Tab-separated table of C-alpha atoms in Angstrom:
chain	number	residue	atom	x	y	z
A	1	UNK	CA	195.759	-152.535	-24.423
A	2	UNK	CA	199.044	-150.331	-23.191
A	3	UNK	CA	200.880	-151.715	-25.955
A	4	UNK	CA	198.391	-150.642	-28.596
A	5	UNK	CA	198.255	-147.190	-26.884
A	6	UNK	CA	201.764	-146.519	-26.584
A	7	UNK	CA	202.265	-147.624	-30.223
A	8	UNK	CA	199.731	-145.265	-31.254
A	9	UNK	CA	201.833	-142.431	-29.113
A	10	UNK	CA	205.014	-143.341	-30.953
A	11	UNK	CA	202.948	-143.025	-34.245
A	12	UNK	CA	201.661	-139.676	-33.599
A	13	UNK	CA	204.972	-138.451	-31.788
A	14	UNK	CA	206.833	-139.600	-35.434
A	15	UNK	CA	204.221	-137.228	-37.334
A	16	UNK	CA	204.762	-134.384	-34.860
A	17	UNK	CA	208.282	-134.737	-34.235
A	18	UNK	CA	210.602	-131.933	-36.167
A	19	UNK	CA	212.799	-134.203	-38.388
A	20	UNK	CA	215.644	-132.263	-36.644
A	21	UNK	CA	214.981	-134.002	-33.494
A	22	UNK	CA	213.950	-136.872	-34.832
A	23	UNK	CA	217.718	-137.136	-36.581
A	24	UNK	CA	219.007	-135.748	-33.062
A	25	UNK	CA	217.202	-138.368	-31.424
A	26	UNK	CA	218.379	-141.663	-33.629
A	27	UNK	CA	222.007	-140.609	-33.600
A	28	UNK	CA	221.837	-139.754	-29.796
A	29	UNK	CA	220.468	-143.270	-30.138
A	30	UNK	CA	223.254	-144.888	-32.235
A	31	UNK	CA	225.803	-143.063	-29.846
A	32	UNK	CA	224.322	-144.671	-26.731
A	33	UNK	CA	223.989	-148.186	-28.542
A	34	UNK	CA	228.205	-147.895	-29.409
A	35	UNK	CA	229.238	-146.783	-25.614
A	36	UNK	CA	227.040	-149.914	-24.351
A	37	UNK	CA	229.206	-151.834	-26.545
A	38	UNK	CA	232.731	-149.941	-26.256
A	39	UNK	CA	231.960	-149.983	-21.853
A	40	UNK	CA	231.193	-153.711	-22.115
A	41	UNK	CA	233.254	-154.519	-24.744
A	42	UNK	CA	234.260	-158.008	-23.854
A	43	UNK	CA	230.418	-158.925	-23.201
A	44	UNK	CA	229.481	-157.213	-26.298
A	45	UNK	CA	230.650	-159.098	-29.409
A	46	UNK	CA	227.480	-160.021	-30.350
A	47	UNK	CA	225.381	-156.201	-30.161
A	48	UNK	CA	228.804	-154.814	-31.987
A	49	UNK	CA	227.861	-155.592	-35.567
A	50	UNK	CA	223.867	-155.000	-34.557
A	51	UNK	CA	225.214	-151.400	-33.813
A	52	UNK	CA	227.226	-150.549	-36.495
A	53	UNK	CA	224.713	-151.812	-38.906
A	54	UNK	CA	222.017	-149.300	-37.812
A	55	UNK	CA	225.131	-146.624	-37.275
A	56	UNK	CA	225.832	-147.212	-40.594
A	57	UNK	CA	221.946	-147.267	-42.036
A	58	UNK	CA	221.174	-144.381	-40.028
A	59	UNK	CA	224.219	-142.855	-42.129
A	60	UNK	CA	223.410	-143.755	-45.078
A	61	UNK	CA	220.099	-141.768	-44.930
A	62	UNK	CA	221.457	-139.065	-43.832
A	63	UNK	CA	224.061	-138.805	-46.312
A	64	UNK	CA	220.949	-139.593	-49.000
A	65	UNK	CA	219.278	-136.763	-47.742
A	66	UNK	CA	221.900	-133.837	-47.948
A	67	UNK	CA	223.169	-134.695	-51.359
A	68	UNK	CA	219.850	-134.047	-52.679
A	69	UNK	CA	219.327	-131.849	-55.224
A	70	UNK	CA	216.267	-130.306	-53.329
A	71	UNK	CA	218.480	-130.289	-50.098
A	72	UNK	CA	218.571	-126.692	-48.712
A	73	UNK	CA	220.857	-126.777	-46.280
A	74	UNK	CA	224.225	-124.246	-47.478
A	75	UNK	CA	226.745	-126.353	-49.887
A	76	UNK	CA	229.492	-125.983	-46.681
A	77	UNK	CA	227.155	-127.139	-44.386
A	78	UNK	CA	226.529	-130.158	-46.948
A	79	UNK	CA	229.860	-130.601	-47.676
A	80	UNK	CA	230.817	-131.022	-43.827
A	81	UNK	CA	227.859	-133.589	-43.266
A	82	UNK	CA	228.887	-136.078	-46.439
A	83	UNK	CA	232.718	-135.710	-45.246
A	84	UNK	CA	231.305	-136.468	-41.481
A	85	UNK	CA	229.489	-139.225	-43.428
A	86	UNK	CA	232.225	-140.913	-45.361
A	87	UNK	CA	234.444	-140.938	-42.413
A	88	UNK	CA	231.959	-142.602	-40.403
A	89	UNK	CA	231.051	-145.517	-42.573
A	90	UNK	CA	235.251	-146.092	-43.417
A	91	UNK	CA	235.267	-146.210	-39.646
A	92	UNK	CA	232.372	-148.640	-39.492
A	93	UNK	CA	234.512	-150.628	-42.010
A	94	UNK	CA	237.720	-150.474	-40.236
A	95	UNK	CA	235.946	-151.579	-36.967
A	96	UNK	CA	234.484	-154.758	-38.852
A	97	UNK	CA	237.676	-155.639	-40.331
A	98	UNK	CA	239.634	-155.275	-36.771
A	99	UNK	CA	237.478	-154.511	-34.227
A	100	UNK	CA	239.089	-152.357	-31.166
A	101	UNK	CA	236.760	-150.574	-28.676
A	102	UNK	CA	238.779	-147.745	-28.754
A	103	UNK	CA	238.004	-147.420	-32.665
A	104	UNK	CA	234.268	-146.507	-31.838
A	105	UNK	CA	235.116	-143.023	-29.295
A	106	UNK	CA	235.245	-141.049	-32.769
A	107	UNK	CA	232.006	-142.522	-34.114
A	108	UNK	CA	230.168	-141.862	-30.994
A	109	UNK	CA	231.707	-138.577	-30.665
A	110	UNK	CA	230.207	-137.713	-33.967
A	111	UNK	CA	227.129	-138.862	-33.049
A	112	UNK	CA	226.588	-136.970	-29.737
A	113	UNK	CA	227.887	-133.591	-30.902
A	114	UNK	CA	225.614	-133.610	-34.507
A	115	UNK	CA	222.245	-134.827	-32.175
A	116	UNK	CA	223.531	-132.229	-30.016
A	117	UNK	CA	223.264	-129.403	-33.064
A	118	UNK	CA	220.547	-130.537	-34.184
A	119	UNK	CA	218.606	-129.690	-30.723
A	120	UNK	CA	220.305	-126.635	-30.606
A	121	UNK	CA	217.869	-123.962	-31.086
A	122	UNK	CA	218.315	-121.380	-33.986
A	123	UNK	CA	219.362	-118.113	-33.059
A	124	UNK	CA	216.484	-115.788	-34.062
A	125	UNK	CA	218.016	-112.889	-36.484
């Protein structure tokens, strides 16, 4: 009976969740997965390629979503995010080819200072 109830929570909280937070909150995610990893990274060979794979699919979306043509964001701001993007999943890439720990402190650096924009609240002009 919890189960059912807290699955209908996370079902309503996805519908009333701003998809800035919701973004905020999946790379804050993706962030946290990689420092488990990178502080336990003999232990962690095996949830490595588990976390770059939704790193990199969380990515992916996001980089399918601001080269829209209906994207409104400004073209800089655009620009930024793909270049962010591409830089990530060439990381990603480099870390499966010759995986270091210290390889992932950019990626998750990325990842907690975006989520961290995103919850930033708008000035008001």
């Amino acid at each position: 009976m919890q189960n059912q109830a807290a699955m209908a929570y996370q079902q309503v909280a996805k519908q009333t969740v701003s998809p800035r937070i919701r973004e905020a909150a999946l790379l804050s995610r993706s962030a946290s997965d990689l420092q488990r990893v990178r502080d336990n990274w003999a232990a962690s060979q095996n949830e490595l390629e588990t976390a770059l794979q939704f790193n990199r699919k969380l990515w992916t979306i996001l980089l399918t979503s601001v080269t829209r043509q209906d994207n409104p964001l400004p073209q800089q701001l655009k620009e930024n995010v793909v270049n962010l993007g591409l830089f990530i999943i060439n990381r990603t890439l480099d870390i499966q080819i010759a995986p270091k720990e210290e390889k992932l402190d950019a990626i998750i650096n990325i990842n907690r200072e975006l989520a961290a924009g995103l919850r930033a609240v708008p000035k008001s002009e």
